[in-house]
Coordinates of C-alpha atoms in Angstrom, one line a residue:
M163 CA 94.2 72.8 113.5
D164 CA 97.5 71.1 112.3
L165 CA 100.0 72.2 115.0
S166 CA 103.0 70.7 113.2
R167 CA 102.1 72.7 110.1
E168 CA 101.8 75.9 112.2
M169 CA 105.1 75.2 114.0
H170 CA 106.8 74.6 110.6
R171 CA 105.7 78.0 109.4
V172 CA 106.8 79.7 112.5
L173 CA 110.3 78.1 112.5
K174 CA 110.6 78.9 108.8
L175 CA 110.2 82.7 109.4
L176 CA 111.6 83.2 112.9
P177 CA 115.4 82.7 112.3
I178 CA 115.6 85.3 109.7
H179 CA 113.7 87.7 111.9
V180 CA 116.0 87.1 114.8
L181 CA 119.1 87.6 112.6
V182 CA 117.7 90.8 111.2
S183 CA 117.1 92.1 114.7
Y184 CA 120.7 91.2 115.5
M185 CA 121.9 93.2 112.5
Y186 CA 120.3 96.4 113.6
V187 CA 121.4 95.9 117.3
L188 CA 125.0 95.6 116.1
V189 CA 124.7 98.7 113.9
I190 CA 123.5 100.7 117.0
Y191 CA 126.2 99.1 119.1
W192 CA 129.0 99.9 116.7
A193 CA 127.8 103.4 116.1
G194 CA 128.8 104.4 119.6
L195 CA 126.0 103.3 122.0
W196 CA 128.5 101.5 124.2
Q197 CA 126.4 101.6 127.3
R198 CA 125.5 98.0 127.8
W199 CA 122.1 98.6 129.3
L200 CA 121.1 100.8 126.4
H201 CA 122.4 98.2 124.0
N202 CA 120.2 95.6 125.6
V203 CA 117.1 97.8 125.7
V204 CA 117.4 98.8 122.1
G205 CA 118.1 95.2 121.1
A206 CA 115.1 94.0 123.0
I207 CA 112.8 96.6 121.3
I208 CA 114.1 95.6 117.9
L209 CA 113.7 91.9 118.6
V210 CA 110.2 92.4 119.8
A211 CA 109.3 94.4 116.7
Q212 CA 110.7 91.6 114.5
L213 CA 108.8 89.0 116.4
M214 CA 105.6 91.0 116.0
M215 CA 106.2 91.1 112.2
T216 CA 106.7 87.3 112.3
F217 CA 103.4 87.1 114.2
V218 CA 101.6 89.1 111.5
E219 CA 103.2 87.3 108.6
V220 CA 102.5 83.8 110.0
G221 CA 99.0 84.9 110.9
V222 CA 98.2 86.1 107.4
M223 CA 99.6 82.8 106.0
N224 CA 97.6 80.8 108.6
F225 CA 94.2 82.5 108.2
F226 CA 94.3 83.6 104.6
T227 CA 96.9 81.2 103.0
S228 CA 98.7 84.2 101.6
N229 CA 102.0 85.9 102.0
F230 CA 102.0 89.4 103.4
N231 CA 101.7 91.6 100.3
T232 CA 100.3 94.8 98.9
T233 CA 96.8 93.4 99.1
S234 CA 97.2 92.9 102.9
I235 CA 98.1 96.6 103.3
M236 CA 95.1 97.6 101.1
L237 CA 92.7 95.5 103.1
L238 CA 94.1 97.0 106.3
L239 CA 93.7 100.6 105.0
Q240 CA 90.2 99.8 103.9
T241 CA 88.9 98.0 107.0
T242 CA 86.1 99.8 108.8
P243 CA 85.6 99.6 112.6
D244 CA 82.7 97.4 112.0
E245 CA 84.8 95.0 110.0
V246 CA 87.5 95.0 112.8
E247 CA 84.9 93.8 115.2
S248 CA 83.8 91.1 112.8
F249 CA 87.4 90.0 112.3
F250 CA 88.0 89.7 116.0
N251 CA 84.8 87.6 116.4
S252 CA 85.6 85.4 113.4
Y253 CA 89.4 84.9 113.7
I254 CA 90.9 86.2 117.0
L255 CA 88.4 85.0 119.5
T256 CA 88.7 81.4 118.4
S257 CA 90.5 78.3 119.6
R258 CA 92.4 78.2 116.3
F259 CA 93.9 81.6 117.0
F260 CA 95.0 80.6 120.5
G261 CA 96.6 77.4 119.1
F262 CA 98.4 79.5 116.5
A263 CA 99.6 82.0 119.2
I264 CA 101.0 79.1 121.3
C265 CA 103.0 77.9 118.3
V266 CA 104.4 81.4 117.6
L267 CA 105.5 81.8 121.2
A268 CA 107.0 78.3 121.4
G269 CA 108.8 78.8 118.2
S270 CA 110.1 82.2 119.4
A271 CA 111.4 80.7 122.6
V272 CA 113.3 78.0 120.7
V273 CA 114.9 80.3 118.2
V274 CA 115.9 82.9 120.7
T275 CA 117.4 80.3 123.0
L276 CA 119.5 78.9 120.1
Y277 CA 120.6 82.5 119.2
C278 CA 121.7 83.2 122.8
L279 CA 123.6 79.9 122.9
A280 CA 125.4 80.6 119.6
K281 CA 126.3 84.1 120.8
R282 CA 127.7 82.9 124.1
Y283 CA 129.8 80.0 122.8
M284 CA 130.9 81.3 119.4
H285 CA 134.7 81.7 118.9
R286 CA 135.6 85.4 119.4
Y287 CA 137.2 85.9 115.9
L288 CA 134.4 84.1 114.2
A289 CA 131.9 86.3 116.1
V290 CA 133.7 89.5 115.0
F291 CA 133.5 88.3 111.3
V292 CA 129.8 87.4 111.7
Q293 CA 129.1 90.7 113.2
F294 CA 130.8 92.5 110.4
I295 CA 128.6 90.6 107.9
F296 CA 125.5 91.4 109.8
V297 CA 126.3 95.1 109.9
V298 CA 126.9 95.2 106.2
S299 CA 123.7 93.3 105.6
A300 CA 121.8 95.6 107.9
I301 CA 123.0 98.7 106.0
Y302 CA 122.1 97.0 102.7
V303 CA 118.6 96.1 103.8
T304 CA 118.0 99.7 105.2
V305 CA 119.2 101.3 102.0
E306 CA 116.9 99.0 99.9
C307 CA 113.9 99.8 102.2
A308 CA 114.6 103.5 101.7
K309 CA 114.9 103.1 97.9
S310 CA 111.6 101.1 97.9
L311 CA 109.8 103.9 99.7
F312 CA 111.3 106.6 97.5
R313 CA 110.5 104.8 94.2
G314 CA 107.2 103.5 95.4
E315 CA 108.0 100.0 94.1
W316 CA 110.4 97.1 94.6
R317 CA 112.8 96.1 91.9
R318 CA 112.0 92.7 90.5
D319 CA 115.6 91.6 90.7
K320 CA 115.9 92.4 94.4
P321 CA 113.0 90.8 96.2
P322 CA 112.3 91.9 99.8
Y323 CA 113.6 89.1 101.9
T324 CA 112.9 90.5 105.3
S325 CA 109.6 91.6 106.9
A326 CA 110.7 95.2 107.4
A327 CA 111.5 95.3 103.6
R328 CA 108.3 93.7 102.7
F329 CA 106.3 96.0 104.9
A330 CA 108.1 99.1 103.4
N331 CA 107.6 97.8 99.9
C332 CA 103.9 97.1 100.2
Y333 CA 103.1 100.4 101.9
A334 CA 105.1 102.2 99.2
V335 CA 103.1 100.6 96.4
C336 CA 99.9 101.7 98.1
L337 CA 101.2 105.2 98.3
R338 CA 102.2 105.2 94.6
N339 CA 98.8 104.0 93.6
N340 CA 97.1 106.6 95.7
L341 CA 98.9 109.4 93.8
R342 CA 97.6 108.3 90.4
D343 CA 95.0 110.4 88.7
V344 CA 91.9 108.6 87.3
N345 CA 91.4 109.1 83.6
D346 CA 88.7 111.8 83.2
D347 CA 88.2 111.4 79.4
S348 CA 84.7 109.9 79.0
G349 CA 85.2 109.8 75.2
I350 CA 81.5 110.4 74.5
T351 CA 80.6 110.5 70.8
S352 CA 76.9 110.7 71.3
K353 CA 74.5 110.7 74.2
S354 CA 71.9 108.0 74.9
E355 CA 68.9 107.8 72.6
N356 CA 67.3 105.3 74.8
A357 CA 65.6 106.3 78.1
P358 CA 65.7 103.2 80.4
T359 CA 66.3 103.2 84.1
I360 CA 69.4 101.1 84.8
V361 CA 70.0 99.9 88.4
M362 CA 73.2 98.0 89.4
I363 CA 73.2 96.3 92.8
V364 CA 76.5 95.1 94.2
G365 CA 76.1 92.4 96.9
E366 CA 78.7 91.4 99.4
S367 CA 80.4 88.0 100.2
Y368 CA 77.6 86.1 98.5
N369 CA 78.3 82.4 98.0
K370 CA 75.9 81.5 95.1
H371 CA 75.9 77.9 96.2
H372 CA 73.8 79.1 99.2
A373 CA 71.1 80.4 96.9
S374 CA 68.2 78.1 96.1
I375 CA 67.8 79.8 92.7
Y376 CA 71.2 78.1 92.0
G377 CA 70.1 74.7 93.4
Y378 CA 70.8 75.1 97.1
D379 CA 68.6 72.8 99.2
K380 CA 67.3 75.5 101.5
P381 CA 64.7 78.0 100.2
T382 CA 66.9 81.1 100.5
T383 CA 65.8 83.0 97.4
P384 CA 62.0 82.6 97.1
R385 CA 61.4 86.1 95.7
Q386 CA 63.9 85.7 92.9
E387 CA 62.4 82.4 92.0
T388 CA 59.0 84.0 91.8
M389 CA 60.3 86.7 89.5
R390 CA 62.1 84.1 87.4
D391 CA 58.9 82.0 87.1
S392 CA 57.0 85.1 86.0
G393 CA 59.5 85.8 83.2
N394 CA 61.0 89.0 84.8
L395 CA 64.2 87.6 86.1
Y396 CA 67.1 86.0 84.2
V397 CA 69.6 83.9 86.1
F398 CA 73.1 83.8 84.6
T399 CA 75.0 80.5 85.3
D400 CA 78.6 81.1 84.5
V401 CA 79.9 84.4 86.0
I402 CA 83.0 84.9 88.1
T403 CA 85.0 87.7 89.7
P404 CA 88.7 88.1 88.9
Y405 CA 89.3 89.1 92.6
N406 CA 88.0 87.6 95.8
F407 CA 88.5 90.9 97.7
T408 CA 86.0 93.8 97.6
N409 CA 88.4 96.7 97.2
L410 CA 90.1 95.2 94.1
I411 CA 87.0 94.2 92.2
V412 CA 85.1 97.4 92.9
R413 CA 87.7 99.4 91.2
E414 CA 87.7 97.2 88.1
A415 CA 83.9 96.9 88.0
F416 CA 83.4 100.7 88.1
S417 CA 86.1 101.3 85.5
M418 CA 86.2 100.6 81.8
H419 CA 89.4 98.7 82.4
S420 CA 89.4 94.9 82.7
F421 CA 91.8 92.8 84.7
D422 CA 93.2 91.0 81.6
M423 CA 94.2 94.2 79.8
G424 CA 97.9 93.8 80.6
E425 CA 100.1 96.4 82.4
E426 CA 97.5 99.2 82.2
S427 CA 95.6 99.8 85.4
W428 CA 92.0 100.7 86.4
Y429 CA 92.9 104.4 86.8
D430 CA 94.1 104.6 83.2
Y431 CA 90.5 104.2 82.0
P432 CA 87.5 106.4 82.8
L433 CA 84.9 105.3 85.4
V434 CA 81.6 104.0 84.3
P435 CA 79.7 106.7 86.3
H436 CA 81.7 109.4 84.5
I437 CA 80.6 108.1 81.1
M438 CA 77.0 107.6 82.1
R439 CA 76.8 111.1 83.6
D440 CA 78.3 112.7 80.5
G441 CA 76.0 110.5 78.4
G442 CA 72.9 112.2 79.9
Y443 CA 72.1 110.0 82.9
Y444 CA 71.3 111.1 86.4
V445 CA 73.8 109.0 88.4
S446 CA 73.3 108.0 92.1
F447 CA 75.6 106.0 94.4
I448 CA 73.8 104.6 97.5
S449 CA 76.1 102.5 99.6
N450 CA 75.6 100.8 102.9
Q451 CA 79.4 100.5 103.3
V452 CA 80.7 104.0 102.6
S453 CA 78.9 107.3 102.8
I454 CA 79.8 110.8 101.5
C455 CA 80.1 112.1 105.0
G456 CA 82.8 109.7 106.0
Q457 CA 80.5 108.1 108.6
D458 CA 82.6 105.0 108.3
G459 CA 85.4 106.9 109.9
W460 CA 88.1 106.2 107.4
A461 CA 90.0 108.5 105.0
A462 CA 89.3 108.7 101.3
D463 CA 92.0 107.2 99.1
K464 CA 92.4 105.2 95.9
T465 CA 93.3 101.9 97.5
G466 CA 89.7 100.6 97.5
I467 CA 86.0 101.6 97.4
Y468 CA 86.9 104.7 99.4
F469 CA 88.3 106.4 96.2
F470 CA 84.7 107.5 95.7
N471 CA 85.0 109.8 98.7
I472 CA 87.8 111.8 97.0
P473 CA 85.8 115.0 96.4
T474 CA 87.0 115.5 92.8
I475 CA 86.0 111.9 91.9
S476 CA 82.7 112.0 93.8
N477 CA 81.6 115.3 92.4
R478 CA 82.6 114.2 88.9
S479 CA 80.8 110.9 89.1
F480 CA 77.5 111.4 90.9
D481 CA 74.5 113.6 91.2
Y482 CA 73.4 111.9 94.4
R483 CA 75.2 110.2 97.3
N484 CA 73.8 108.9 100.6
K485 CA 74.9 110.7 103.8
H486 CA 74.1 107.9 106.2
L487 CA 74.8 104.2 106.7
Y488 CA 72.2 101.8 108.0
T489 CA 72.3 98.9 110.4
Y490 CA 70.3 96.8 107.8
D491 CA 70.2 96.9 104.0
D492 CA 66.5 97.9 104.0
G493 CA 67.7 101.4 104.8
L494 CA 68.7 101.6 101.1
L495 CA 65.0 101.5 100.3
A496 CA 64.4 104.9 102.0
E497 CA 67.3 106.4 100.1
L498 CA 65.8 105.1 96.8
D499 CA 62.5 106.8 97.7
L500 CA 64.3 110.1 97.8
I501 CA 65.4 109.6 94.2
C502 CA 62.1 108.1 92.9
N503 CA 60.1 110.9 94.5
K504 CA 62.0 113.6 92.7
E505 CA 60.8 115.3 89.6
P506 CA 60.7 112.7 86.7
I507 CA 64.2 111.9 85.6
E508 CA 64.5 111.1 81.9
R509 CA 67.5 108.8 82.3
E510 CA 68.6 107.2 85.6
F511 CA 71.6 105.1 86.5
T512 CA 71.6 104.1 90.2
I513 CA 74.3 102.0 91.9
L514 CA 73.4 100.3 95.2
Q515 CA 76.0 98.6 97.4
M516 CA 74.8 96.3 100.2
K517 CA 76.3 94.9 103.4
G518 CA 74.9 91.6 102.2
Q519 CA 76.4 88.5 103.7
H520 CA 79.5 90.2 105.0
N521 CA 81.5 88.6 107.9
H522 CA 79.6 88.4 111.2
V523 CA 76.4 88.3 109.3
A524 CA 74.2 88.1 112.4
K525 CA 74.5 91.8 112.8
Y526 CA 73.0 92.6 109.4
V527 CA 69.8 90.5 109.7
P528 CA 66.7 91.9 111.5
G529 CA 65.3 89.5 114.1
N530 CA 62.0 89.0 112.3
Y531 CA 63.8 87.7 109.2
I532 CA 65.3 84.7 110.9
V533 CA 64.0 81.7 109.0
F534 CA 66.7 79.0 109.5
T535 CA 68.0 77.5 112.7
P536 CA 70.8 75.0 113.3
S537 CA 68.2 72.2 113.7
D538 CA 67.5 72.5 110.0
Y539 CA 71.0 71.2 109.1
T540 CA 72.8 67.9 109.3
R541 CA 76.3 68.6 110.6
K542 CA 79.1 67.6 108.2
P543 CA 82.2 65.8 109.6
H544 CA 84.4 68.9 109.5
Q545 CA 81.8 71.1 111.1
S546 CA 81.3 71.9 114.8
D547 CA 78.0 73.0 116.3
K548 CA 79.3 76.6 116.1
H549 CA 79.9 76.2 112.4
V550 CA 76.4 74.9 111.8
H551 CA 75.0 77.9 113.7
Y552 CA 77.0 80.2 111.5
V553 CA 75.8 78.5 108.3
A554 CA 72.2 79.0 109.4
T555 CA 72.9 82.6 110.1
Y556 CA 74.5 83.0 106.7
D557 CA 71.5 81.5 105.0
N558 CA 69.3 83.9 106.9
A559 CA 71.3 86.7 105.6
T560 CA 70.9 85.3 102.1
H561 CA 67.2 85.1 102.6
Y562 CA 67.0 88.7 103.8
N563 CA 69.2 89.8 100.9
D564 CA 66.6 88.2 98.6
W565 CA 63.8 90.2 100.3
V566 CA 65.7 93.5 99.9
F567 CA 66.4 92.7 96.3
G568 CA 62.7 92.0 95.7
E569 CA 61.7 95.3 97.3
I570 CA 64.2 97.2 95.1
C571 CA 62.8 95.6 92.0
N572 CA 59.2 96.4 93.1
K573 CA 60.1 100.1 93.2
Y574 CA 61.0 100.0 89.5
S575 CA 58.2 97.6 88.4
D576 CA 56.1 100.4 86.9
R577 CA 59.0 101.9 85.0
E578 CA 61.1 100.9 81.9
A579 CA 63.8 99.5 84.1
V580 CA 66.5 96.9 84.1
V581 CA 68.0 95.9 87.5
I582 CA 71.4 94.0 87.5
Y583 CA 72.5 92.2 90.7
L584 CA 75.9 90.7 91.2
S585 CA 78.2 90.1 94.2
D586 CA 81.7 91.4 94.6
H587 CA 82.9 87.9 95.4
G588 CA 81.9 84.7 97.0
E589 CA 82.7 83.3 100.5
E590 CA 83.5 80.0 102.1
V591 CA 81.1 79.1 104.9
Y592 CA 82.5 75.9 106.2
D593 CA 81.3 74.2 103.0
Y594 CA 83.9 71.5 102.6
R595 CA 86.5 72.3 105.2
D596 CA 87.0 74.1 108.5
Y597 CA 87.3 77.5 106.9
L598 CA 85.4 80.8 106.9
G599 CA 86.1 83.7 104.6
R600 CA 88.5 84.0 101.6
S601 CA 92.1 83.1 101.0
G602 CA 94.9 84.8 99.2
A603 CA 96.9 81.8 98.1
A604 CA 99.3 82.0 95.2
L605 CA 97.3 79.3 93.4
Q606 CA 93.6 78.5 94.1
D607 CA 92.2 75.0 93.8
D608 CA 88.8 74.1 92.3
N609 CA 87.0 74.2 95.6
V610 CA 88.2 77.7 96.3
L611 CA 87.3 78.8 92.8
H612 CA 83.9 77.2 93.2
H613 CA 83.0 79.0 96.5
Q614 CA 85.0 82.2 96.4
Y615 CA 85.2 83.2 92.7
Q616 CA 81.9 82.1 91.3
I617 CA 79.3 84.7 91.9
P618 CA 75.5 85.2 91.6
F619 CA 74.5 87.3 88.6
V620 CA 70.8 88.0 87.8
V621 CA 69.0 90.6 85.7
Y622 CA 65.5 91.8 86.4
V623 CA 63.4 93.5 83.7
S624 CA 60.1 95.2 84.3
D625 CA 57.0 94.4 82.1
K626 CA 57.2 98.0 80.7
Y627 CA 60.9 97.4 79.8
K628 CA 60.0 94.1 78.1
A629 CA 57.4 95.8 76.0
A630 CA 59.6 98.7 75.0
Y631 CA 62.8 96.8 74.4
P632 CA 61.9 93.2 73.3
D633 CA 65.1 92.9 71.3
V634 CA 67.2 93.6 74.3
V635 CA 65.2 91.2 76.4
K636 CA 65.8 88.5 73.8
R637 CA 69.5 89.1 74.0
I638 CA 69.5 88.9 77.8
E639 CA 67.6 85.6 77.6
G640 CA 70.1 84.3 75.0
A641 CA 73.2 85.2 77.2
V642 CA 72.3 83.5 80.4
N643 CA 74.8 80.6 79.9
R644 CA 77.6 82.6 78.4
P645 CA 80.9 82.8 80.4
F646 CA 81.5 86.2 81.9
S647 CA 83.8 88.0 84.3
S648 CA 82.4 90.8 86.4
D649 CA 85.3 93.2 85.6
N650 CA 83.6 93.7 82.2
I651 CA 80.3 94.8 83.6
G652 CA 80.9 98.4 82.6
H653 CA 80.7 97.4 78.9
M654 CA 77.4 95.7 79.5
I655 CA 76.0 98.8 81.2
I656 CA 77.2 101.1 78.5
G657 CA 75.6 98.8 75.9
L658 CA 72.3 98.9 77.7
S659 CA 72.4 102.7 78.0
G660 CA 72.9 103.4 74.3
V661 CA 75.6 105.9 75.1
K662 CA 78.4 106.0 72.5
T663 CA 81.9 106.2 73.7
K664 CA 85.3 105.2 72.4
W665 CA 86.0 103.1 75.5
Y666 CA 83.1 100.7 74.8
D667 CA 84.2 97.3 73.5
K668 CA 81.3 95.2 72.1
T669 CA 83.4 92.0 72.5
R670 CA 83.3 92.5 76.3
D671 CA 79.5 93.3 76.4
L672 CA 77.8 90.2 77.6
L673 CA 74.6 91.0 75.7
H674 CA 76.1 91.9 72.4
D675 CA 76.0 89.5 69.4
E676 CA 79.7 89.9 68.9
Y677 CA 80.6 89.1 72.6
D678 CA 83.8 87.1 72.8
T679 CA 82.8 83.8 74.5
Q680 CA 86.3 82.4 74.0
R681 CA 88.2 85.2 75.9
P682 CA 90.3 83.6 78.7
R683 CA 89.0 84.6 82.1
R684 CA 92.1 85.4 84.2
I685 CA 91.9 85.7 88.0
N686 CA 94.2 87.6 90.4
T687 CA 96.5 84.5 91.0
G688 CA 97.3 84.5 87.2
Q689 CA 95.3 81.3 86.7
I690 CA 92.9 81.0 83.7
Y691 CA 89.5 80.0 85.0
T692 CA 87.7 77.1 83.4
K693 CA 84.1 76.4 84.3
I694 CA 83.6 74.3 87.4
D695 CA 80.3 72.6 88.0

């Protein structure tokens, strides 16, 4: 860890936090709380609160190379207890965190000492003037925070300079988004004339460069390779996600909205399950991250994948939801059996969401599926023995993920079925630097794009599907090298289904002859993605 860099970040943020604390202390003092002990107690409380905000802001910058923003609030709201445990194991209980904490405490001591010296030796008249400025500033900041919460947004010409203002702003934006109604107009002009079974599997934190089917040197995807060699699996080579956070990409992927559509948002467009259900499909959502019973313990809202637990949205979107979460992803197979064993369903659209290779992956891999050990790896210069152990664990999770995917495909092998697999985003796994997870930097370099934004994308077709829809299979085969962004997956699904809706855009359907291969692929930083080998 670069201690000088950490100290620079701390000292950059701490002075403004101390000054803001002083502002509020003075307001309280001048408002009539003349008892010195009460003044000191209130001042200490405010100062500690500001320093805690500094700790949070510097921590977000340190671990995720991002400023504290609306996404930070969304991730906090959408974090499950299981993810909290993973976060502590991956970030808090590390030597890097303790080094970071030492820097924050040392920086705090330096700044507070300078503040106390300035307060003690400042000329009396100058001190009165400075106090007056601080009081006016404190009132101004408070008013702007209140306006931000009331409006649900922050004016572009008045950026939030203090942590309190930023926290208020970010939370207000989340509240505003949570009050939006999702467009309920499916725009159906005719129902499906085809009758295929369509399955969409959403993986988690899958770095495609740890998949042997994409050239990785460890055999992590043997079942996919077998299906590819038999002519049933098509591997797409140039697919990205516009977001490297689950809650953001899930909303886009399940909506007919795409990230590059300008100022409109995902809730201005209907959800793909809405359209499929109105188009005559039996729609199921089986997730190992969120259940209909709220087993995850978190409230339903529109800030992330939990918007599916809002009763009006869930009831409108799905015929079937799972009521339980499972330790391992093979639990999804039992849920699939409940659907497959029902009376024959003419048209079926099933969405599966896996735990996949989520943080702290050792918890999600059964002991009898451990294939790789640290001894199978040559340690890179930036890696420690602990890093190598984690890489082996991650590769075991990828191997187990491959087995579950193969079992899902087997359940549909005797039906006219197409199974689409993609991950929500990638993940860094100590690949080229001492870093695990994903970053929220304002600009992402090629290495970050390579590992965090490129995603695996494969399509399985059963033999019966190949026989019934040879023209579609030909289009799938011809599209494997086309550039694609996962926020357009809804148009591909609607195209496969044969449902006619006004929301469908053939230029966004990866399999359509008129698909726009020249459309710029924009990611959440505002950058235009260009293919990286």
